[in-house]
Amino acid sequence: MALPAYCDFNIKCQTPEKLFDLIEVATELGYESVIVNNNLQSLQGSKEKKKDQKIKITPPSEILLNEKSIASLQSKGKKIQQLSRITAVLQDDSNTHKLGNADLQMYDILAVQPTSSKTFQLACETLEVDIICLDLTETIGFVLKRQLLSLAASRGIHFEIQYGPALTNSTVKRQVISNALNLVAATCQKNILISSGAENPIDLRSPYDVINLGRLFGLNHSQAKDAVCKNCRAVLMHAKSRKTCKSVVLVKNISTLESKKRWLLKAYSDELSNSDEDSLKEGEEEDEPEAKKIKLASKDNK
Amino acid sequence: MEVQEEVKSSLLISDKHHPFVYLKIQLTFENGEEDVNELTPVQFKFLVMQAIKETLGEIGASTPVDILKLWDEGLAILRVPSIEAEKIWAALTLYSTTATQKKCAFRVLQASAFLLALSVNSRDLR
């Protein structure tokens, strides 16, 4: 387990000079990784506009700082790591297949912002994303069902609270706090991230301030700390596992194996008895179809 | 240099309830718009009270908050009752614009129940 590394999950993408200032302030405040966010207003795009849309999705290498400036930050003796993230606003439940597009998958972290109960349900139940962020500056407009949220939590999806908008004016502040309390209560204080959404360096707050702010959102101290440390790490790991190839491993007791498939077991034990490395490899290869078959069989049983 | 023969050190652990929490805070303005060195303690207190009032209202602002010390660069030590400390810290965090529409931020550098603990910052040790 790595040391606690504070992480800010949402820094707005902008010109390199401004971004450099932002990241510099973030390192001074004690953050060790920052995530630059690219907001995508809509996944839609009719066929004529397709070319426009392709221009819209800028590759992550363009929104991040180049290595030289990061190295200059690191030379001051502080660790800093930058990652890219894209947030897609889900207007309706069509077009979600575009989340699988290569230009979106190039980003390190994939987030969605559902706008209706339908898209929210879709995001919680099926979409392969890392973060669900809701617009907390306005009334959410649908009920946050505990079952849906716990389902999303069990799939490793995290929910984001942005405190940046709360710094603007008092009505927005009120709205953000009440929505955040709502969200935290609905998720049972689990899988919460607190991020800044900062555009200017002055909008950033130090991790310790953010942890204390988490207390205001109904988290206890350790949960609030997790919201800037542990959960961030979990999201990064989730993103990594999402990017590796999809695989299934099924463990089953030998005694429950169907009589038809007994030959697999016998073949495997024969392979093992010729304790060569080559035979081991073959055994592994054989194992995979077996697992698949068993998976299929279990599906049939259901 | 003479080396002292006997250096006694002691560790005191206390589980008593402490009435106050001391916060070491720093006020920063965006792009150095305003010179924080020229702030008088009265002005500083006004900003702190405004920050508390904005988030916690009049009842929150009725908690006794004292400025014990104000240095250059907007550094200050606040003394707040420990029950209210969390709320007041959060209120300071959420403060972003002054009455004259200048962007600023209160950064809490250290928080402790003991005033002496603020004399050194372990986060600066490298």
XYZ file of C-alpha atoms in Angstrom:
428
model
C 0.000 0.000 0.000
C 1.323 3.290 -1.009
C 1.549 6.238 1.285
C -1.492 8.428 1.346
C -1.330 10.550 -1.752
C -3.780 13.367 -1.965
C -5.475 13.648 -5.268
C -7.607 16.285 -6.938
C -9.917 14.663 -9.382
C -11.153 17.594 -11.338
C -9.070 20.431 -12.673
C -10.498 22.159 -15.703
C -8.486 21.846 -18.876
C -7.277 25.169 -20.259
C -4.265 26.863 -21.763
C -0.914 25.320 -20.772
C 0.293 28.455 -18.954
C -2.775 28.633 -16.734
C -2.722 24.893 -16.195
C 0.907 25.093 -15.138
C 0.051 27.733 -12.530
C -2.835 25.615 -11.294
C -0.782 22.463 -10.975
C 2.043 24.384 -9.326
C -0.316 25.696 -6.658
C -1.781 22.224 -6.252
C 1.653 20.753 -5.557
C 2.384 23.516 -3.071
C -0.834 22.692 -1.274
C 0.185 19.061 -1.000
C -1.538 17.231 -3.810
C 0.423 14.406 -5.369
C -1.767 13.682 -8.337
C -4.018 15.964 -10.284
C -6.501 14.963 -12.907
C -7.201 17.304 -15.768
C -10.800 17.155 -16.837
C -12.184 17.638 -20.305
C -15.905 18.273 -20.283
C -17.880 16.862 -23.173
C -21.275 18.549 -23.361
C -22.973 15.850 -25.368
C -22.272 12.473 -26.871
C -24.693 13.201 -29.653
C -23.684 14.252 -33.091
C -25.673 13.769 -36.259
C -24.006 12.302 -39.299
C -23.217 15.657 -40.899
C -21.624 16.909 -37.737
C -19.481 13.881 -37.286
C -16.373 15.665 -38.452
C -16.982 18.530 -36.031
C -17.394 16.144 -33.205
C -14.148 14.412 -33.894
C -12.404 17.739 -33.590
C -14.180 18.387 -30.311
C -12.694 15.415 -28.534
C -9.150 16.542 -28.068
C -6.664 13.778 -27.342
C -5.448 13.701 -23.739
C -1.884 14.518 -24.719
C -3.039 17.977 -25.791
C -4.794 18.927 -22.584
C -2.009 17.729 -20.304
C 1.219 19.554 -19.647
C 4.245 18.394 -21.530
C 6.910 16.387 -19.783
C 9.328 19.276 -19.598
C 7.118 21.446 -17.428
C 6.172 18.505 -15.233
C 9.857 17.750 -14.756
C 10.441 21.369 -13.717
C 7.731 20.961 -11.086
C 9.188 17.684 -9.901
C 12.650 19.204 -9.632
C 11.432 21.190 -6.638
C 11.451 17.963 -4.701
C 7.754 17.285 -4.835
C 5.984 14.403 -6.391
C 3.336 15.215 -8.919
C 1.485 13.056 -11.329
C -1.005 14.254 -13.906
C -3.740 12.221 -15.475
C -6.477 12.934 -17.941
C -10.170 12.506 -17.530
C -13.181 13.037 -19.728
C -16.643 13.768 -18.434
C -19.483 13.099 -20.802
C -22.886 14.629 -20.129
C -25.590 12.056 -20.789
C -28.537 13.859 -22.340
C -30.452 10.677 -23.189
C -29.847 6.968 -23.102
C -28.964 6.625 -26.783
C -25.395 7.205 -27.925
C -23.922 5.651 -24.816
C -22.157 3.116 -27.003
C -19.874 5.983 -28.004
C -18.252 5.758 -24.580
C -16.402 2.778 -25.973
C -14.866 4.850 -28.772
C -11.117 4.831 -28.974
C -10.781 8.609 -28.625
C -12.705 8.504 -25.349
C -10.925 5.412 -24.117
C -7.593 7.146 -24.595
C -8.332 9.173 -21.487
C -7.159 7.688 -18.218
C -10.459 8.130 -16.459
C -13.947 8.050 -17.853
C -16.733 9.892 -16.063
C -20.366 10.473 -16.913
C -22.810 13.099 -15.779
C -26.359 11.784 -15.926
C -29.116 14.387 -16.230
C -32.251 12.315 -15.791
C -33.337 9.330 -13.742
C -33.189 7.147 -16.849
C -29.603 7.957 -17.668
C -28.693 7.765 -14.006
C -30.071 4.246 -13.806
C -28.226 3.328 -16.977
C -24.974 4.699 -15.622
C -25.356 2.879 -12.310
C -26.386 -0.432 -13.804
C -24.563 -0.990 -17.048
C -22.134 1.666 -18.215
C -18.429 0.894 -17.959
C -17.327 4.115 -16.269
C -15.200 5.071 -13.279
C -17.014 8.090 -11.910
C -20.561 9.336 -11.880
C -20.742 13.038 -11.197
C -23.997 14.873 -10.743
C -24.563 18.565 -11.234
C -24.899 19.586 -7.625
C -25.405 23.267 -8.344
C -29.048 22.736 -9.273
C -31.756 20.525 -7.850
C -30.988 17.005 -8.979
C -34.532 16.428 -10.270
C -34.784 12.745 -9.512
C -34.652 10.567 -6.456
C -31.293 9.017 -5.649
C -32.316 5.452 -4.955
C -30.180 3.718 -2.406
C -30.337 0.380 -4.229
C -29.064 1.884 -7.456
C -26.245 3.676 -5.695
C -25.171 0.600 -3.783
C -25.255 -1.382 -7.015
C -22.974 1.183 -8.622
C -20.740 1.093 -5.544
C -20.452 -2.671 -5.786
C -19.322 -2.252 -9.380
C -16.555 0.025 -8.178
C -18.031 3.250 -9.460
C -17.442 6.360 -7.357
C -19.550 9.468 -6.952
C -18.051 12.895 -7.152
C -18.764 15.997 -5.118
C -17.338 19.199 -6.562
C -16.785 21.942 -4.048
C -15.564 24.486 -6.607
C -19.008 25.863 -7.488
C -19.757 26.294 -3.779
C -17.155 29.061 -3.684
C -19.033 31.287 -6.114
C -22.160 32.585 -4.398
C -24.397 31.776 -1.480
C -27.349 30.247 -3.338
C -25.102 27.830 -5.192
C -23.287 27.091 -1.949
C -26.553 26.213 -0.247
C -27.572 24.002 -3.146
C -24.233 22.190 -3.277
C -24.224 21.483 0.451
C -27.784 20.178 0.480
C -27.259 18.024 -2.609
C -23.976 16.695 -1.274
C -25.622 15.765 2.033
C -28.315 14.017 0.043
C -25.826 12.104 -2.060
C -23.694 11.128 0.901
C -26.727 9.828 2.781
C -27.885 7.829 -0.240
C -24.511 6.183 -0.765
C -24.149 5.316 2.938
C -20.961 7.443 3.066
C -19.202 5.077 0.701
C -17.515 5.647 -2.637
C -17.441 9.407 -2.408
C -14.831 11.618 -4.015
C -14.389 15.272 -3.224
C -12.778 17.293 -5.965
C -12.304 20.943 -6.727
C -13.383 21.595 -10.286
C -11.053 24.572 -10.096
C -10.406 26.903 -12.973
C -8.158 29.369 -11.161
C -5.444 28.662 -8.608
C -7.378 30.639 -5.997
C -10.250 28.134 -6.197
C -8.029 25.316 -5.002
C -8.080 24.334 -1.357
C -5.509 22.277 0.452
C -6.281 18.577 1.045
C -6.610 19.149 4.783
C -9.191 21.874 4.190
C -11.042 19.533 1.889
C -11.048 16.770 4.488
C -12.565 19.181 6.978
C -15.069 20.257 4.351
C -16.075 16.619 4.016
C -17.294 16.797 7.598
C -19.752 19.436 6.435
C -21.037 17.028 3.786
C -21.947 14.423 6.378
C -18.839 12.228 6.255
C -16.867 11.363 9.351
C -13.202 12.218 9.524
C -11.781 8.984 8.145
C -14.401 8.789 5.413
C -13.617 12.367 4.473
C -9.952 11.499 4.306
C -10.741 8.511 2.118
C -12.592 10.858 -0.228
C -9.297 12.520 -1.157
C -6.910 9.563 -0.653
C -8.083 6.003 -0.716
C -11.088 6.329 -2.977
C -8.996 8.172 -5.543
C -6.605 5.279 -5.617
C -9.523 2.911 -5.984
C -10.761 4.880 -8.987
C -7.341 4.766 -10.622
C -7.204 1.015 -10.087
C -10.720 0.650 -11.442
C -9.736 2.607 -14.518
C -6.721 0.372 -15.019
C -8.753 -2.790 -14.722
C -11.324 -1.381 -17.131
C -8.612 -0.920 -19.711
C -7.136 -4.388 -19.460
C -8.870 -7.074 -21.474
C -12.104 -8.459 -20.199
C -11.687 -11.861 -18.612
C -13.628 -14.304 -16.530
C -12.345 -16.686 -13.930
C -14.737 -19.116 -12.359
C -13.850 -21.319 -9.409
C -15.958 -24.378 -8.920
C -15.760 -27.454 -6.738
C -14.610 -30.536 -8.661
C -17.348 -32.672 -7.178
C -19.986 -30.479 -8.797
C -18.480 -30.970 -12.262
C -20.884 -32.540 -14.724
C -20.133 -36.102 -15.811
C -19.761 -34.919 -19.418
C -16.816 -32.736 -18.458
C -14.969 -35.221 -16.313
C -12.576 -35.915 -19.150
C -11.181 -32.387 -18.783
C -10.154 -33.128 -15.231
C -8.544 -36.391 -16.229
C -6.697 -34.801 -19.111
C -5.487 -32.033 -16.831
C -4.195 -34.458 -14.182
C -2.416 -36.441 -16.899
C -0.767 -33.260 -18.046
C 0.352 -32.456 -14.521
C 1.885 -35.898 -14.053
C 4.288 -35.204 -16.935
C 5.694 -32.377 -14.863
C 7.253 -30.473 -17.758
C 6.929 -26.756 -18.163
C 5.466 -27.240 -21.597
C 2.759 -29.492 -20.319
C 1.903 -26.957 -17.653
C 1.389 -24.327 -20.259
C -0.872 -26.621 -22.221
C -2.805 -27.328 -19.088
C -3.409 -23.633 -18.616
C -4.567 -23.278 -22.135
C -6.999 -26.063 -21.636
C -8.209 -24.491 -18.462
C -9.635 -21.485 -20.208
C -12.199 -23.212 -22.410
C -13.179 -25.213 -19.399
C -13.869 -22.100 -17.433
C -15.842 -20.695 -20.312
C -17.892 -23.818 -20.618
C -18.642 -23.847 -16.961
C -19.628 -20.195 -17.175
C -21.972 -20.979 -20.031
C -23.416 -23.913 -18.158
C -24.086 -21.809 -15.095
C -25.856 -19.270 -17.259
C -28.078 -22.018 -18.682
C -28.948 -23.161 -15.221
C -30.212 -19.725 -14.332
C 30.575 24.177 23.195
C 29.612 22.425 26.372
C 27.390 19.449 26.172
C 24.796 19.245 28.861
C 25.212 16.148 30.925
C 21.640 15.450 31.663
C 18.971 16.201 29.153
C 15.630 15.113 30.347
C 12.785 14.777 27.991
C 9.244 13.930 28.830
C 6.166 13.107 26.860
C 2.844 14.277 28.095
C -0.276 12.623 26.780
C -3.496 14.197 27.799
C -6.995 12.902 27.266
C -8.706 15.867 28.778
C -11.226 17.888 26.923
C -9.573 20.986 25.584
C -11.630 24.126 25.426
C -9.953 25.698 22.407
C -8.506 24.829 19.058
C -5.807 27.030 17.616
C -5.743 27.490 13.872
C -2.822 28.893 11.965
C -4.276 30.429 8.859
C -3.045 32.326 5.862
C -5.029 34.742 3.765
C -4.088 34.903 0.101
C -5.419 37.121 -2.631
C -5.562 36.254 -6.295
C -2.511 37.520 -8.245
C -1.466 39.610 -5.266
C -4.294 42.068 -5.979
C -4.254 43.360 -2.469
C -1.274 43.699 -0.241
C -1.885 41.369 2.664
C 0.995 42.935 4.598
C -0.980 46.134 4.956
C -3.985 44.529 6.567
C -4.658 45.723 10.080
C -5.854 43.246 12.705
C -9.265 44.930 12.649
C -9.598 44.429 8.905
C -8.429 40.846 9.226
C -10.971 40.140 11.929
C -13.653 41.718 9.766
C -12.826 39.343 6.916
C -12.855 36.334 9.234
C -16.199 37.334 10.685
C -17.587 37.892 7.215
C -16.464 34.419 6.189
C -18.173 32.878 9.196
C -21.321 34.915 8.736
C -21.599 33.968 5.082
C -21.770 30.253 5.749
C -22.983 29.919 9.318
C -25.170 32.997 9.685
C -25.589 35.229 12.712
C -25.723 32.357 15.185
C -22.471 30.947 13.853
C -20.912 34.388 13.967
C -21.794 34.674 17.644
C -19.081 32.157 18.569
C -16.094 33.874 20.126
C -13.249 33.839 17.608
C -10.053 35.591 18.607
C -7.058 36.583 16.590
C -4.061 35.996 18.808
C -1.388 37.069 16.404
C -1.094 38.569 12.953
C 2.158 38.410 11.026
C 3.209 39.499 7.576
C 1.968 37.688 4.501
C -1.486 37.280 5.992
C -0.422 34.691 8.543
C -2.478 34.607 11.706
C -3.370 32.448 14.658
C -7.031 32.086 15.531
C -8.445 30.722 18.738
C -11.834 29.096 18.429
C -13.905 26.986 20.844
C -13.194 23.338 20.060
C -16.877 22.448 19.600
C -17.253 24.993 16.838
C -13.809 24.535 15.334
C -14.870 22.232 12.493
C -17.665 24.493 11.348
C -15.530 27.586 11.491
C -12.763 25.860 9.557
C -15.280 24.847 6.907
C -16.646 28.381 6.773
C -13.147 29.744 6.239
C -12.583 27.196 3.474
C -15.740 28.191 1.676
C -14.928 31.906 1.719
C -13.833 33.075 -1.707
C -14.707 36.696 -2.430
C -14.401 39.757 -0.243
C -17.058 42.451 -0.009
C -15.133 44.407 -2.640
C -15.372 41.470 -5.070
C -11.761 40.469 -4.746
C -10.951 36.807 -4.898
C -9.226 35.451 -1.857
C -8.753 32.249 0.103
C -8.156 31.363 3.707
C -5.751 28.457 3.939
C -5.614 26.614 7.234
C -1.994 25.585 7.631
C -2.182 23.943 11.018
C -4.752 23.120 13.618
C -4.019 22.025 17.145
C -5.411 22.036 20.637
C -2.069 23.361 21.884
C -0.739 26.738 20.973
C 2.847 25.562 21.295
C 2.293 22.958 18.567
C 1.947 25.721 16.001
C 5.541 26.809 16.518
C 6.828 24.182 14.104
C 5.245 22.511 11.126
C 6.146 18.889 10.515
C 4.880 19.175 6.937
C 7.718 21.569 6.157
C 10.371 19.165 7.401
C 12.145 17.534 4.514
